[in-house]
mmCIF file of C-alpha atoms in Angstrom:
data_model
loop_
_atom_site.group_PDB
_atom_site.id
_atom_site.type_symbol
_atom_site.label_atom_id
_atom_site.label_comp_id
_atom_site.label_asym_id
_atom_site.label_seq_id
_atom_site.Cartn_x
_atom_site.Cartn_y
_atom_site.Cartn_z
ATOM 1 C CA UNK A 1 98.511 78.175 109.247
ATOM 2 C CA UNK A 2 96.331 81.298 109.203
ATOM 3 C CA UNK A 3 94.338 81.149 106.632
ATOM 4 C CA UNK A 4 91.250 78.980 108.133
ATOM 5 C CA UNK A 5 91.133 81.443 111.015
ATOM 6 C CA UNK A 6 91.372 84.416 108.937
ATOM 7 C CA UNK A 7 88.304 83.230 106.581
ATOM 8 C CA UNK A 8 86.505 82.558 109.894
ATOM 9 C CA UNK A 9 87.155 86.125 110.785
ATOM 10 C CA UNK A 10 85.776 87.609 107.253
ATOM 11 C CA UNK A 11 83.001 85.446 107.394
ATOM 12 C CA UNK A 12 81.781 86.320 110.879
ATOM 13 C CA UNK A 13 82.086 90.138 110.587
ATOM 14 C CA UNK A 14 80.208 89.836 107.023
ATOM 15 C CA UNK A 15 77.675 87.743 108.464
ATOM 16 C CA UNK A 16 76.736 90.308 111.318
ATOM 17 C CA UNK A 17 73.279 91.849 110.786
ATOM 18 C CA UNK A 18 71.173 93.888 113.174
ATOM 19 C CA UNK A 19 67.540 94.591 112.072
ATOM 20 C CA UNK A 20 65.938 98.456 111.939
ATOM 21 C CA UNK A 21 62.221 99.259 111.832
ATOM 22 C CA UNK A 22 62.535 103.373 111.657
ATOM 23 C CA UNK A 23 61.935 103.390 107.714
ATOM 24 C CA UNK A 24 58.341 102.978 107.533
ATOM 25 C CA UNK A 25 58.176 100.712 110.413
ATOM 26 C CA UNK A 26 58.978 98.374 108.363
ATOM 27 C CA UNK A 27 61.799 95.756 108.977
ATOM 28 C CA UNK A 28 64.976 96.041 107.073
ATOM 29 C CA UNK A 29 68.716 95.060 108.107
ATOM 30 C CA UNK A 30 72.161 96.740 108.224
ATOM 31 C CA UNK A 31 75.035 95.301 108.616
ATOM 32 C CA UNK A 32 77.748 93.226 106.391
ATOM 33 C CA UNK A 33 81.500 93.422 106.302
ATOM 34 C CA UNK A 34 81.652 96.775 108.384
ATOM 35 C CA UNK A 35 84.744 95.849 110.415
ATOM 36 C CA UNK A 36 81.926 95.721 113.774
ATOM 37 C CA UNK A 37 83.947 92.151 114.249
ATOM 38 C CA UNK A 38 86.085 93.882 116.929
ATOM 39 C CA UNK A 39 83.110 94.756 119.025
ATOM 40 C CA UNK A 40 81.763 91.560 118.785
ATOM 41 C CA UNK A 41 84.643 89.350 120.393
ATOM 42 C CA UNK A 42 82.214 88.609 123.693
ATOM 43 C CA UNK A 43 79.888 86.613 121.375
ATOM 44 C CA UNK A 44 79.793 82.884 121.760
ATOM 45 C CA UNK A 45 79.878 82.469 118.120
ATOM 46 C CA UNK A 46 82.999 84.583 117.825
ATOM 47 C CA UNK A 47 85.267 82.637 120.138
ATOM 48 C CA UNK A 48 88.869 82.286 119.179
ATOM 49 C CA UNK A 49 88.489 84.858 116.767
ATOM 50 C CA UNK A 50 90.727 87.988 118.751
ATOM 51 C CA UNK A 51 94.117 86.373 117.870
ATOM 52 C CA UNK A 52 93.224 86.270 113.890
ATOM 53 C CA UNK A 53 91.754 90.009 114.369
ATOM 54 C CA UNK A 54 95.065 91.378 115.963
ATOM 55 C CA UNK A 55 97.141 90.027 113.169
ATOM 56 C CA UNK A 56 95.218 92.087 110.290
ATOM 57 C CA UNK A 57 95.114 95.101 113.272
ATOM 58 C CA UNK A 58 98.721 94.912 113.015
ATOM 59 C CA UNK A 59 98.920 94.584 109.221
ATOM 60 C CA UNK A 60 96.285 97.724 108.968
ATOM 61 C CA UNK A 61 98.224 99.691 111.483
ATOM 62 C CA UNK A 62 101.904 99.465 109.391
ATOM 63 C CA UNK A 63 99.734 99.841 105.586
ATOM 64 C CA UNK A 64 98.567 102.928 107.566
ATOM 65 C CA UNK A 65 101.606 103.924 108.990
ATOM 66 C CA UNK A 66 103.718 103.422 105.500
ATOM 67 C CA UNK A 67 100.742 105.405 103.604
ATOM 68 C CA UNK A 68 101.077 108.684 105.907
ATOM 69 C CA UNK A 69 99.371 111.855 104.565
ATOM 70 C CA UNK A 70 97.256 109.528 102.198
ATOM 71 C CA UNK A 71 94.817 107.134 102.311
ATOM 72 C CA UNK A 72 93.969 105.027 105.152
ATOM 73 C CA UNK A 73 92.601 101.494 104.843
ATOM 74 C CA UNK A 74 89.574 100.831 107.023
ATOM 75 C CA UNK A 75 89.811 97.807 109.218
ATOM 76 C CA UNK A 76 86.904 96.422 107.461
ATOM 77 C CA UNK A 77 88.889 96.446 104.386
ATOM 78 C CA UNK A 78 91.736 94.573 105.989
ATOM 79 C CA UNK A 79 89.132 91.979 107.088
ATOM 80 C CA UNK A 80 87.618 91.305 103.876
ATOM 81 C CA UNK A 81 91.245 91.335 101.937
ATOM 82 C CA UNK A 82 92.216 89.254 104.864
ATOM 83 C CA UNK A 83 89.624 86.405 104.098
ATOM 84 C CA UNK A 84 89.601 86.781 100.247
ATOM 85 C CA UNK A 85 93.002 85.779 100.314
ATOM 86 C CA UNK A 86 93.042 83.128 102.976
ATOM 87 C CA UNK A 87 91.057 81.416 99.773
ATOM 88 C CA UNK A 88 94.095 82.437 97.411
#
C-alpha cells in the first residue's frame, strides 16, 4: 500500500537540484538522491511525503542499530533502495 508513496519519495529527493556559479562563474548544479528530502518537507511539491520518509527513518534506524560497530547506511541510501523496490 506503500509502494506509490515510497517511489514518490525517491523521486522527489533525486529530483532536487540547486544551481552554483563559484566554478568559473559559470552555472552548474548539485544535487540528486542526497537524502536532502527531509529538509525539504515545507515544499508544496513535497506534501504528504513525511509519513513515507518516517517509515524508511525507521527501517534505517534498526539496519543501523543491528549493524553496530560497522557500517552505517546513509538515509539517502534507504531512500533510493526504498523507491527501487517500490518498482519490484
Amino acid at each position: 500500500a506503500m509502494a506509490g508513496s515510497l517511489l514518490r519519495l525517491a523521486f522527489h529527493d533525486a529530483a532536487t537540484r540547486e544551481e552554483r556559479t563559484e566554478r568559473n562563474n559559470a552555472g552548474y548544479f548539485t544535487g540528486g538522491p542526497n537524502g536532502s528530502i527531509q529538509y525539504e518537507l515545507l515544499w508544496n511539491e513535497n506534501r504528504g511525503i513525511s509519513r513515507p520518509l518516517e517509515v524508511v527513518q525507521k527501517i534505517q534506524y534498526q539496519v543501523n542499530e543491528d549493524l553496530k560497530n560497522h557500517y552505517k547506511l546513509s538515509l539517502a541510501d534507504c531512500i533510493a533502495s526504498a523507491g527501487a523496490q517500490a518498482v519490484q
